[in-house]
Amino acid sequence: MAIIITDECINCGACEPECPNTAIYEGADDWRYKDGTSLEGKVVLTDGREVDADEAQEPVSDELYYIVPDKCTECKGFHDEPQCAAVCPVDCCVPDEDVVETEEELLAKQRFMHPDG
């Protein structure tokens, strides 16, 4: 499953540089699939959707740091635990019960975004 940032977030920004997938953004900032990944141009995501990796996407939150579920792999393939949760001083990076993925799905997403890594 993906990780979410709850409304207990104090906007300290400690989590953002720790994400190996660049899935964490400051509130109100646009995001792109290509940010921090090998994705470019038109791509078909692991769930079958076609997107433009270079195109700016709407922010998930306008107020707090947020995690893009399509890019979150819970750090599988990079670390033993989600790095955002490990550095969060208020423990607001928690599993998203609405986005449940198996370890195999998370690793497949990681390999898709980082085929050379």
PDB file of N, CA, C and O in Angstrom, residues 20-97:
ATOM      1  N   PRO A  20      13.013   7.981  -2.340  1.00  0.00           N
ATOM      2  CA  PRO A  20      13.801   7.565  -3.502  1.00  0.00           C
ATOM      3  C   PRO A  20      13.033   7.663  -4.825  1.00  0.00           C
ATOM      4  O   PRO A  20      13.641   7.595  -5.890  1.00  0.00           O
ATOM      5  N   ASN A  21      11.716   7.839  -4.757  1.00  0.00           N
ATOM      6  CA  ASN A  21      10.898   7.937  -5.964  1.00  0.00           C
ATOM      7  C   ASN A  21      10.439   9.358  -6.265  1.00  0.00           C
ATOM      8  O   ASN A  21       9.696   9.579  -7.209  1.00  0.00           O
ATOM      9  N   THR A  22      10.873  10.313  -5.446  1.00  0.00           N
ATOM     10  CA  THR A  22      10.390  11.689  -5.547  1.00  0.00           C
ATOM     11  C   THR A  22       8.864  11.676  -5.612  1.00  0.00           C
ATOM     12  O   THR A  22       8.242  12.265  -6.483  1.00  0.00           O
ATOM     13  N   ALA A  23       8.257  10.980  -4.663  1.00  0.00           N
ATOM     14  CA  ALA A  23       6.799  10.885  -4.587  1.00  0.00           C
ATOM     15  C   ALA A  23       6.212  11.881  -3.603  1.00  0.00           C
ATOM     16  O   ALA A  23       5.001  11.998  -3.496  1.00  0.00           O
ATOM     17  N   ILE A  24       7.069  12.608  -2.886  1.00  0.00           N
ATOM     18  CA  ILE A  24       6.605  13.552  -1.871  1.00  0.00           C
ATOM     19  C   ILE A  24       6.822  14.976  -2.377  1.00  0.00           C
ATOM     20  O   ILE A  24       7.902  15.320  -2.853  1.00  0.00           O
ATOM     21  N   TYR A  25       5.757  15.765  -2.247  1.00  0.00           N
ATOM     22  CA  TYR A  25       5.786  17.149  -2.721  1.00  0.00           C
ATOM     23  C   TYR A  25       5.227  18.074  -1.663  1.00  0.00           C
ATOM     24  O   TYR A  25       4.374  17.690  -0.862  1.00  0.00           O
ATOM     25  N   GLU A  26       5.685  19.316  -1.704  1.00  0.00           N
ATOM     26  CA  GLU A  26       5.140  20.335  -0.812  1.00  0.00           C
ATOM     27  C   GLU A  26       3.728  20.682  -1.244  1.00  0.00           C
ATOM     28  O   GLU A  26       3.425  20.712  -2.437  1.00  0.00           O
ATOM     29  N   GLY A  27       2.869  20.948  -0.277  1.00  0.00           N
ATOM     30  CA  GLY A  27       1.485  21.294  -0.569  1.00  0.00           C
ATOM     31  C   GLY A  27       1.376  22.382  -1.628  1.00  0.00           C
ATOM     32  O   GLY A  27       2.162  23.332  -1.634  1.00  0.00           O
ATOM     33  N   ALA A  28       0.441  22.208  -2.547  1.00  0.00           N
ATOM     34  CA  ALA A  28       0.144  23.131  -3.652  1.00  0.00           C
ATOM     35  C   ALA A  28       1.133  23.031  -4.815  1.00  0.00           C
ATOM     36  O   ALA A  28       0.909  23.649  -5.857  1.00  0.00           O
ATOM     37  N   ASP A  29       2.203  22.253  -4.672  1.00  0.00           N
ATOM     38  CA  ASP A  29       3.147  22.078  -5.783  1.00  0.00           C
ATOM     39  C   ASP A  29       2.618  21.036  -6.761  1.00  0.00           C
ATOM     40  O   ASP A  29       2.154  19.975  -6.347  1.00  0.00           O
ATOM     41  N   ASP A  30       2.721  21.341  -8.063  1.00  0.00           N
ATOM     42  CA  ASP A  30       2.415  20.354  -9.092  1.00  0.00           C
ATOM     43  C   ASP A  30       3.446  19.240  -9.014  1.00  0.00           C
ATOM     44  O   ASP A  30       4.551  19.428  -8.508  1.00  0.00           O
ATOM     45  N   TRP A  31       3.092  18.083  -9.555  1.00  0.00           N
ATOM     46  CA  TRP A  31       4.022  16.961  -9.600  1.00  0.00           C
ATOM     47  C   TRP A  31       4.021  16.354 -10.993  1.00  0.00           C
ATOM     48  O   TRP A  31       3.129  16.601 -11.782  1.00  0.00           O
ATOM     49  N   ARG A  32       5.059  15.571 -11.300  1.00  0.00           N
ATOM     50  CA  ARG A  32       5.189  14.896 -12.585  1.00  0.00           C
ATOM     51  C   ARG A  32       5.660  13.461 -12.349  1.00  0.00           C
ATOM     52  O   ARG A  32       6.433  13.206 -11.440  1.00  0.00           O
ATOM     53  N   TYR A  33       5.206  12.571 -13.203  1.00  0.00           N
ATOM     54  CA  TYR A  33       5.663  11.180 -13.117  1.00  0.00           C
ATOM     55  C   TYR A  33       7.162  11.099 -13.348  1.00  0.00           C
ATOM     56  O   TYR A  33       7.836  10.239 -12.794  1.00  0.00           O
ATOM     57  N   LYS A  34       7.725  11.975 -14.174  1.00  0.00           N
ATOM     58  CA  LYS A  34       9.151  11.910 -14.501  1.00  0.00           C
ATOM     59  C   LYS A  34      10.052  12.340 -13.353  1.00  0.00           C
ATOM     60  O   LYS A  34      11.211  11.950 -13.302  1.00  0.00           O
ATOM     61  N   ASP A  35       9.546  13.128 -12.409  1.00  0.00           N
ATOM     62  CA  ASP A  35      10.365  13.619 -11.305  1.00  0.00           C
ATOM     63  C   ASP A  35      11.001  12.462 -10.540  1.00  0.00           C
ATOM     64  O   ASP A  35      10.307  11.636  -9.950  1.00  0.00           O
ATOM     65  N   GLY A  36      12.323  12.387 -10.565  1.00  0.00           N
ATOM     66  CA  GLY A  36      13.039  11.377  -9.804  1.00  0.00           C
ATOM     67  C   GLY A  36      12.921   9.964 -10.321  1.00  0.00           C
ATOM     68  O   GLY A  36      13.282   9.012  -9.630  1.00  0.00           O
ATOM     69  N   THR A  37      12.407   9.795 -11.542  1.00  0.00           N
ATOM     70  CA  THR A  37      12.259   8.460 -12.129  1.00  0.00           C
ATOM     71  C   THR A  37      12.893   8.443 -13.519  1.00  0.00           C
ATOM     72  O   THR A  37      13.369   9.468 -14.000  1.00  0.00           O
ATOM     73  N   SER A  38      12.836   7.309 -14.181  1.00  0.00           N
ATOM     74  CA  SER A  38      13.330   7.193 -15.559  1.00  0.00           C
ATOM     75  C   SER A  38      12.217   7.398 -16.577  1.00  0.00           C
ATOM     76  O   SER A  38      12.445   7.248 -17.773  1.00  0.00           O
ATOM     77  N   LEU A  39      11.018   7.722 -16.126  1.00  0.00           N
ATOM     78  CA  LEU A  39       9.874   7.863 -17.025  1.00  0.00           C
ATOM     79  C   LEU A  39       9.971   9.146 -17.845  1.00  0.00           C
ATOM     80  O   LEU A  39      10.328  10.198 -17.313  1.00  0.00           O
ATOM     81  N   GLU A  40       9.624   9.038 -19.129  1.00  0.00           N
ATOM     82  CA  GLU A  40       9.628  10.193 -20.034  1.00  0.00           C
ATOM     83  C   GLU A  40       8.515  10.031 -21.047  1.00  0.00           C
ATOM     84  O   GLU A  40       8.226   8.919 -21.499  1.00  0.00           O
ATOM     85  N   GLY A  41       7.901  11.150 -21.430  1.00  0.00           N
ATOM     86  CA  GLY A  41       6.885  11.135 -22.485  1.00  0.00           C
ATOM     87  C   GLY A  41       5.695  10.255 -22.136  1.00  0.00           C
ATOM     88  O   GLY A  41       5.355  10.060 -20.978  1.00  0.00           O
ATOM     89  N   LYS A  42       5.058   9.729 -23.180  1.00  0.00           N
ATOM     90  CA  LYS A  42       3.878   8.874 -22.992  1.00  0.00           C
ATOM     91  C   LYS A  42       4.309   7.518 -22.444  1.00  0.00           C
ATOM     92  O   LYS A  42       5.178   6.863 -23.017  1.00  0.00           O
ATOM     93  N   VAL A  43       3.707   7.127 -21.324  1.00  0.00           N
ATOM     94  CA  VAL A  43       4.000   5.826 -20.713  1.00  0.00           C
ATOM     95  C   VAL A  43       2.692   5.175 -20.286  1.00  0.00           C
ATOM     96  O   VAL A  43       1.702   5.855 -20.020  1.00  0.00           O
ATOM     97  N   VAL A  44       2.710   3.855 -20.231  1.00  0.00           N
ATOM     98  CA  VAL A  44       1.573   3.099 -19.716  1.00  0.00           C
ATOM     99  C   VAL A  44       1.967   2.613 -18.331  1.00  0.00           C
ATOM    100  O   VAL A  44       2.946   1.874 -18.173  1.00  0.00           O
ATOM    101  N   LEU A  45       1.227   3.063 -17.324  1.00  0.00           N
ATOM    102  CA  LEU A  45       1.531   2.706 -15.939  1.00  0.00           C
ATOM    103  C   LEU A  45       1.259   1.229 -15.688  1.00  0.00           C
ATOM    104  O   LEU A  45       0.609   0.560 -16.491  1.00  0.00           O
ATOM    105  N   THR A  46       1.717   0.733 -14.571  1.00  0.00           N
ATOM    106  CA  THR A  46       1.544  -0.680 -14.236  1.00  0.00           C
ATOM    107  C   THR A  46       0.082  -1.069 -14.090  1.00  0.00           C
ATOM    108  O   THR A  46      -0.249  -2.241 -14.186  1.00  0.00           O
ATOM    109  N   ASP A  47      -0.794  -0.079 -13.883  1.00  0.00           N
ATOM    110  CA  ASP A  47      -2.231  -0.387 -13.786  1.00  0.00           C
ATOM    111  C   ASP A  47      -2.944  -0.242 -15.129  1.00  0.00           C
ATOM    112  O   ASP A  47      -4.160  -0.352 -15.215  1.00  0.00           O
ATOM    113  N   GLY A  48      -2.170   0.019 -16.218  1.00  0.00           N
ATOM    114  CA  GLY A  48      -2.743   0.089 -17.559  1.00  0.00           C
ATOM    115  C   GLY A  48      -3.113   1.477 -18.039  1.00  0.00           C
ATOM    116  O   GLY A  48      -3.431   1.667 -19.208  1.00  0.00           O
ATOM    117  N   ARG A  49      -3.082   2.473 -17.155  1.00  0.00           N
ATOM    118  CA  ARG A  49      -3.400   3.845 -17.576  1.00  0.00           C
ATOM    119  C   ARG A  49      -2.251   4.449 -18.366  1.00  0.00           C
ATOM    120  O   ARG A  49      -1.091   4.222 -18.041  1.00  0.00           O
ATOM    121  N   GLU A  50      -2.591   5.220 -19.409  1.00  0.00           N
ATOM    122  CA  GLU A  50      -1.574   5.932 -20.186  1.00  0.00           C
ATOM    123  C   GLU A  50      -1.508   7.366 -19.691  1.00  0.00           C
ATOM    124  O   GLU A  50      -2.530   8.033 -19.526  1.00  0.00           O
ATOM    125  N   VAL A  51      -0.287   7.831 -19.431  1.00  0.00           N
ATOM    126  CA  VAL A  51      -0.068   9.198 -18.966  1.00  0.00           C
ATOM    127  C   VAL A  51       1.134   9.796 -19.687  1.00  0.00           C
ATOM    128  O   VAL A  51       1.941   9.077 -20.277  1.00  0.00           O
ATOM    129  N   ASP A  52       1.243  11.107 -19.627  1.00  0.00           N
ATOM    130  CA  ASP A  52       2.419  11.813 -20.122  1.00  0.00           C
ATOM    131  C   ASP A  52       3.287  12.103 -18.907  1.00  0.00           C
ATOM    132  O   ASP A  52       2.912  12.913 -18.048  1.00  0.00           O
ATOM    133  N   ALA A  53       4.427  11.457 -18.809  1.00  0.00           N
ATOM    134  CA  ALA A  53       5.296  11.590 -17.640  1.00  0.00           C
ATOM    135  C   ALA A  53       5.827  13.006 -17.469  1.00  0.00           C
ATOM    136  O   ALA A  53       6.195  13.407 -16.363  1.00  0.00           O
ATOM    137  N   ASP A  54       5.864  13.779 -18.557  1.00  0.00           N
ATOM    138  CA  ASP A  54       6.395  15.134 -18.503  1.00  0.00           C
ATOM    139  C   ASP A  54       5.342  16.174 -18.111  1.00  0.00           C
ATOM    140  O   ASP A  54       5.686  17.308 -17.780  1.00  0.00           O
ATOM    141  N   GLU A  55       4.086  15.791 -18.129  1.00  0.00           N
ATOM    142  CA  GLU A  55       2.987  16.730 -17.887  1.00  0.00           C
ATOM    143  C   GLU A  55       2.779  16.987 -16.393  1.00  0.00           C
ATOM    144  O   GLU A  55       2.759  16.062 -15.593  1.00  0.00           O
ATOM    145  N   ALA A  56       2.613  18.259 -16.040  1.00  0.00           N
ATOM    146  CA  ALA A  56       2.346  18.625 -14.650  1.00  0.00           C
ATOM    147  C   ALA A  56       0.984  18.086 -14.228  1.00  0.00           C
ATOM    148  O   ALA A  56       0.011  18.166 -14.983  1.00  0.00           O
ATOM    149  N   GLN A  57       0.938  17.531 -13.034  1.00  0.00           N
ATOM    150  CA  GLN A  57      -0.286  16.984 -12.453  1.00  0.00           C
ATOM    151  C   GLN A  57      -0.740  17.879 -11.297  1.00  0.00           C
ATOM    152  O   GLN A  57       0.070  18.529 -10.646  1.00  0.00           O
ATOM    153  N   GLU A  58      -2.037  17.860 -11.045  1.00  0.00           N
ATOM    154  CA  GLU A  58      -2.595  18.660  -9.954  1.00  0.00           C
ATOM    155  C   GLU A  58      -2.067  18.179  -8.600  1.00  0.00           C
ATOM    156  O   GLU A  58      -1.922  16.975  -8.380  1.00  0.00           O
ATOM    157  N   PRO A  59      -1.818  19.103  -7.674  1.00  0.00           N
ATOM    158  CA  PRO A  59      -1.380  18.704  -6.332  1.00  0.00           C
ATOM    159  C   PRO A  59      -2.436  17.842  -5.637  1.00  0.00           C
ATOM    160  O   PRO A  59      -3.633  18.044  -5.838  1.00  0.00           O
ATOM    161  N   VAL A  60      -1.982  16.894  -4.839  1.00  0.00           N
ATOM    162  CA  VAL A  60      -2.875  16.054  -4.054  1.00  0.00           C
ATOM    163  C   VAL A  60      -3.404  16.844  -2.861  1.00  0.00           C
ATOM    164  O   VAL A  60      -4.515  16.621  -2.406  1.00  0.00           O
ATOM    165  N   SER A  61      -2.603  17.784  -2.363  1.00  0.00           N
ATOM    166  CA  SER A  61      -2.997  18.633  -1.237  1.00  0.00           C
ATOM    167  C   SER A  61      -2.550  20.055  -1.515  1.00  0.00           C
ATOM    168  O   SER A  61      -1.474  20.278  -2.083  1.00  0.00           O
ATOM    169  N   ASP A  62      -3.349  21.008  -1.100  1.00  0.00           N
ATOM    170  CA  ASP A  62      -2.974  22.413  -1.242  1.00  0.00           C
ATOM    171  C   ASP A  62      -2.329  22.968   0.020  1.00  0.00           C
ATOM    172  O   ASP A  62      -1.772  24.061  -0.005  1.00  0.00           O
ATOM    173  N   GLU A  63      -2.416  22.228   1.122  1.00  0.00           N
ATOM    174  CA  GLU A  63      -1.977  22.770   2.403  1.00  0.00           C
ATOM    175  C   GLU A  63      -0.768  22.066   3.009  1.00  0.00           C
ATOM    176  O   GLU A  63       0.082  22.702   3.615  1.00  0.00           O
ATOM    177  N   LEU A  64      -0.712  20.741   2.862  1.00  0.00           N
ATOM    178  CA  LEU A  64       0.328  19.956   3.524  1.00  0.00           C
ATOM    179  C   LEU A  64       1.178  19.219   2.505  1.00  0.00           C
ATOM    180  O   LEU A  64       0.773  19.029   1.364  1.00  0.00           O
ATOM    181  N   TYR A  65       2.355  18.791   2.950  1.00  0.00           N
ATOM    182  CA  TYR A  65       3.138  17.883   2.115  1.00  0.00           C
ATOM    183  C   TYR A  65       2.262  16.686   1.789  1.00  0.00           C
ATOM    184  O   TYR A  65       1.388  16.313   2.565  1.00  0.00           O
ATOM    185  N   TYR A  66       2.473  16.104   0.622  1.00  0.00           N
ATOM    186  CA  TYR A  66       1.664  14.965   0.218  1.00  0.00           C
ATOM    187  C   TYR A  66       2.507  13.950  -0.527  1.00  0.00           C
ATOM    188  O   TYR A  66       3.592  14.266  -1.023  1.00  0.00           O
ATOM    189  N   ILE A  67       1.986  12.720  -0.597  1.00  0.00           N
ATOM    190  CA  ILE A  67       2.648  11.616  -1.295  1.00  0.00           C
ATOM    191  C   ILE A  67       1.759  11.198  -2.456  1.00  0.00           C
ATOM    192  O   ILE A  67       0.569  10.968  -2.278  1.00  0.00           O
ATOM    193  N   VAL A  68       2.347  11.089  -3.644  1.00  0.00           N
ATOM    194  CA  VAL A  68       1.619  10.645  -4.828  1.00  0.00           C
ATOM    195  C   VAL A  68       1.546   9.114  -4.774  1.00  0.00           C
ATOM    196  O   VAL A  68       2.575   8.443  -4.872  1.00  0.00           O
ATOM    197  N   PRO A  69       0.342   8.546  -4.626  1.00  0.00           N
ATOM    198  CA  PRO A  69       0.222   7.088  -4.508  1.00  0.00           C
ATOM    199  C   PRO A  69       0.798   6.329  -5.699  1.00  0.00           C
ATOM    200  O   PRO A  69       1.378   5.257  -5.521  1.00  0.00           O
ATOM    201  N   ASP A  70       0.663   6.878  -6.910  1.00  0.00           N
ATOM    202  CA  ASP A  70       1.184   6.201  -8.098  1.00  0.00           C
ATOM    203  C   ASP A  70       2.704   6.068  -8.087  1.00  0.00           C
ATOM    204  O   ASP A  70       3.263   5.242  -8.805  1.00  0.00           O
ATOM    205  N   LYS A  71       3.384   6.888  -7.302  1.00  0.00           N
ATOM    206  CA  LYS A  71       4.841   6.853  -7.263  1.00  0.00           C
ATOM    207  C   LYS A  71       5.388   6.230  -5.980  1.00  0.00           C
ATOM    208  O   LYS A  71       6.570   5.926  -5.902  1.00  0.00           O
ATOM    209  N   CYS A  72       4.537   6.029  -4.980  1.00  0.00           N
ATOM    210  CA  CYS A  72       4.993   5.483  -3.696  1.00  0.00           C
ATOM    211  C   CYS A  72       5.128   3.966  -3.775  1.00  0.00           C
ATOM    212  O   CYS A  72       4.200   3.269  -4.173  1.00  0.00           O
ATOM    213  N   THR A  73       6.294   3.481  -3.381  1.00  0.00           N
ATOM    214  CA  THR A  73       6.545   2.038  -3.326  1.00  0.00           C
ATOM    215  C   THR A  73       6.880   1.593  -1.898  1.00  0.00           C
ATOM    216  O   THR A  73       7.405   0.500  -1.710  1.00  0.00           O
ATOM    217  N   GLU A  74       6.595   2.462  -0.922  1.00  0.00           N
ATOM    218  CA  GLU A  74       6.970   2.195   0.474  1.00  0.00           C
ATOM    219  C   GLU A  74       8.469   1.938   0.580  1.00  0.00           C
ATOM    220  O   GLU A  74       8.925   1.214   1.462  1.00  0.00           O
ATOM    221  N   CYS A  75       9.223   2.471  -0.346  1.00  0.00           N
ATOM    222  CA  CYS A  75      10.680   2.339  -0.419  1.00  0.00           C
ATOM    223  C   CYS A  75      11.141   0.916  -0.751  1.00  0.00           C
ATOM    224  O   CYS A  75      12.330   0.603  -0.651  1.00  0.00           O
ATOM    225  N   LYS A  76      10.208   0.045  -1.168  1.00  0.00           N
ATOM    226  CA  LYS A  76      10.585  -1.318  -1.573  1.00  0.00           C
ATOM    227  C   LYS A  76      11.572  -1.215  -2.745  1.00  0.00           C
ATOM    228  O   LYS A  76      11.405  -0.412  -3.642  1.00  0.00           O
ATOM    229  N   GLY A  77      12.596  -2.036  -2.692  1.00  0.00           N
ATOM    230  CA  GLY A  77      13.623  -2.013  -3.719  1.00  0.00           C
ATOM    231  C   GLY A  77      14.753  -1.033  -3.412  1.00  0.00           C
ATOM    232  O   GLY A  77      15.765  -1.022  -4.089  1.00  0.00           O
ATOM    233  N   PHE A  78      14.561  -0.219  -2.374  1.00  0.00           N
ATOM    234  CA  PHE A  78      15.577   0.748  -1.958  1.00  0.00           C
ATOM    235  C   PHE A  78      15.981   0.567  -0.496  1.00  0.00           C
ATOM    236  O   PHE A  78      17.147   0.567  -0.160  1.00  0.00           O
ATOM    237  N   HIS A  79      14.984   0.475   0.392  1.00  0.00           N
ATOM    238  CA  HIS A  79      15.217   0.445   1.832  1.00  0.00           C
ATOM    239  C   HIS A  79      14.321  -0.605   2.495  1.00  0.00           C
ATOM    240  O   HIS A  79      13.342  -1.053   1.908  1.00  0.00           O
ATOM    241  N   ASP A  80      14.627  -0.926   3.736  1.00  0.00           N
ATOM    242  CA  ASP A  80      13.853  -1.915   4.487  1.00  0.00           C
ATOM    243  C   ASP A  80      12.559  -1.350   5.068  1.00  0.00           C
ATOM    244  O   ASP A  80      11.685  -2.115   5.474  1.00  0.00           O
ATOM    245  N   GLU A  81      12.452  -0.025   5.137  1.00  0.00           N
ATOM    246  CA  GLU A  81      11.256   0.612   5.680  1.00  0.00           C
ATOM    247  C   GLU A  81      11.028   1.931   4.955  1.00  0.00           C
ATOM    248  O   GLU A  81      11.960   2.505   4.391  1.00  0.00           O
ATOM    249  N   PRO A  82       9.803   2.444   4.974  1.00  0.00           N
ATOM    250  CA  PRO A  82       9.528   3.738   4.351  1.00  0.00           C
ATOM    251  C   PRO A  82      10.350   4.839   5.030  1.00  0.00           C
ATOM    252  O   PRO A  82      10.251   5.035   6.246  1.00  0.00           O
ATOM    253  N   GLN A  83      11.161   5.507   4.252  1.00  0.00           N
ATOM    254  CA  GLN A  83      12.049   6.516   4.808  1.00  0.00           C
ATOM    255  C   GLN A  83      11.315   7.749   5.312  1.00  0.00           C
ATOM    256  O   GLN A  83      11.749   8.393   6.266  1.00  0.00           O
ATOM    257  N   CYS A  84      10.185   8.088   4.696  1.00  0.00           N
ATOM    258  CA  CYS A  84       9.406   9.242   5.162  1.00  0.00           C
ATOM    259  C   CYS A  84       8.948   9.014   6.595  1.00  0.00           C
ATOM    260  O   CYS A  84       9.065   9.900   7.447  1.00  0.00           O
ATOM    261  N   ALA A  85       8.454   7.812   6.872  1.00  0.00           N
ATOM    262  CA  ALA A  85       7.986   7.481   8.217  1.00  0.00           C
ATOM    263  C   ALA A  85       9.147   7.452   9.208  1.00  0.00           C
ATOM    264  O   ALA A  85       9.000   7.859  10.363  1.00  0.00           O
ATOM    265  N   ALA A  86      10.304   6.995   8.746  1.00  0.00           N
ATOM    266  CA  ALA A  86      11.461   6.887   9.627  1.00  0.00           C
ATOM    267  C   ALA A  86      11.959   8.254  10.105  1.00  0.00           C
ATOM    268  O   ALA A  86      12.440   8.373  11.229  1.00  0.00           O
ATOM    269  N   VAL A  87      11.835   9.286   9.267  1.00  0.00           N
ATOM    270  CA  VAL A  87      12.350  10.610   9.638  1.00  0.00           C
ATOM    271  C   VAL A  87      11.288  11.566  10.149  1.00  0.00           C
ATOM    272  O   VAL A  87      11.609  12.633  10.657  1.00  0.00           O
ATOM    273  N   CYS A  88      10.018  11.211  10.049  1.00  0.00           N
ATOM    274  CA  CYS A  88       8.934  12.123  10.434  1.00  0.00           C
ATOM    275  C   CYS A  88       8.936  12.360  11.943  1.00  0.00           C
ATOM    276  O   CYS A  88       8.767  11.416  12.720  1.00  0.00           O
ATOM    277  N   PRO A  89       9.075  13.621  12.365  1.00  0.00           N
ATOM    278  CA  PRO A  89       9.120  13.905  13.805  1.00  0.00           C
ATOM    279  C   PRO A  89       7.763  13.794  14.504  1.00  0.00           C
ATOM    280  O   PRO A  89       7.722  13.728  15.733  1.00  0.00           O
ATOM    281  N   VAL A  90       6.670  13.765  13.744  1.00  0.00           N
ATOM    282  CA  VAL A  90       5.342  13.681  14.376  1.00  0.00           C
ATOM    283  C   VAL A  90       4.584  12.423  13.960  1.00  0.00           C
ATOM    284  O   VAL A  90       3.386  12.312  14.209  1.00  0.00           O
ATOM    285  N   ASP A  91       5.262  11.483  13.339  1.00  0.00           N
ATOM    286  CA  ASP A  91       4.668  10.200  12.948  1.00  0.00           C
ATOM    287  C   ASP A  91       3.384  10.346  12.135  1.00  0.00           C
ATOM    288  O   ASP A  91       2.393   9.664  12.385  1.00  0.00           O
ATOM    289  N   CYS A  92       3.411  11.233  11.140  1.00  0.00           N
ATOM    290  CA  CYS A  92       2.211  11.440  10.318  1.00  0.00           C
ATOM    291  C   CYS A  92       2.305  10.757   8.953  1.00  0.00           C
ATOM    292  O   CYS A  92       1.399  10.886   8.134  1.00  0.00           O
ATOM    293  N   CYS A  93       3.373  10.011   8.692  1.00  0.00           N
ATOM    294  CA  CYS A  93       3.497   9.229   7.458  1.00  0.00           C
ATOM    295  C   CYS A  93       3.073   7.804   7.796  1.00  0.00           C
ATOM    296  O   CYS A  93       3.816   7.065   8.448  1.00  0.00           O
ATOM    297  N   VAL A  94       1.864   7.451   7.360  1.00  0.00           N
ATOM    298  CA  VAL A  94       1.265   6.173   7.759  1.00  0.00           C
ATOM    299  C   VAL A  94       0.734   5.432   6.532  1.00  0.00           C
ATOM    300  O   VAL A  94       0.485   6.045   5.493  1.00  0.00           O
ATOM    301  N   PRO A  95       0.533   4.120   6.640  1.00  0.00           N
ATOM    302  CA  PRO A  95      -0.030   3.365   5.517  1.00  0.00           C
ATOM    303  C   PRO A  95      -1.416   3.877   5.134  1.00  0.00           C
ATOM    304  O   PRO A  95      -2.226   4.218   5.992  1.00  0.00           O
ATOM    305  N   ASP A  96      -1.666   3.940   3.835  1.00  0.00           N
ATOM    306  CA  ASP A  96      -2.964   4.371   3.299  1.00  0.00           C
ATOM    307  C   ASP A  96      -3.829   3.134   3.113  1.00  0.00           C
ATOM    308  O   ASP A  96      -3.605   2.355   2.185  1.00  0.00           O
ATOM    309  N   GLU A  97      -4.802   2.974   3.963  1.00  0.00           N
ATOM    310  CA  GLU A  97      -5.685   1.800   3.914  1.00  0.00           C
ATOM    311  C   GLU A  97      -6.526   1.767   2.635  1.00  0.00           C
ATOM    312  O   GLU A  97      -7.068   0.727   2.279  1.00  0.00           O
TER     313      GLU A  97
END
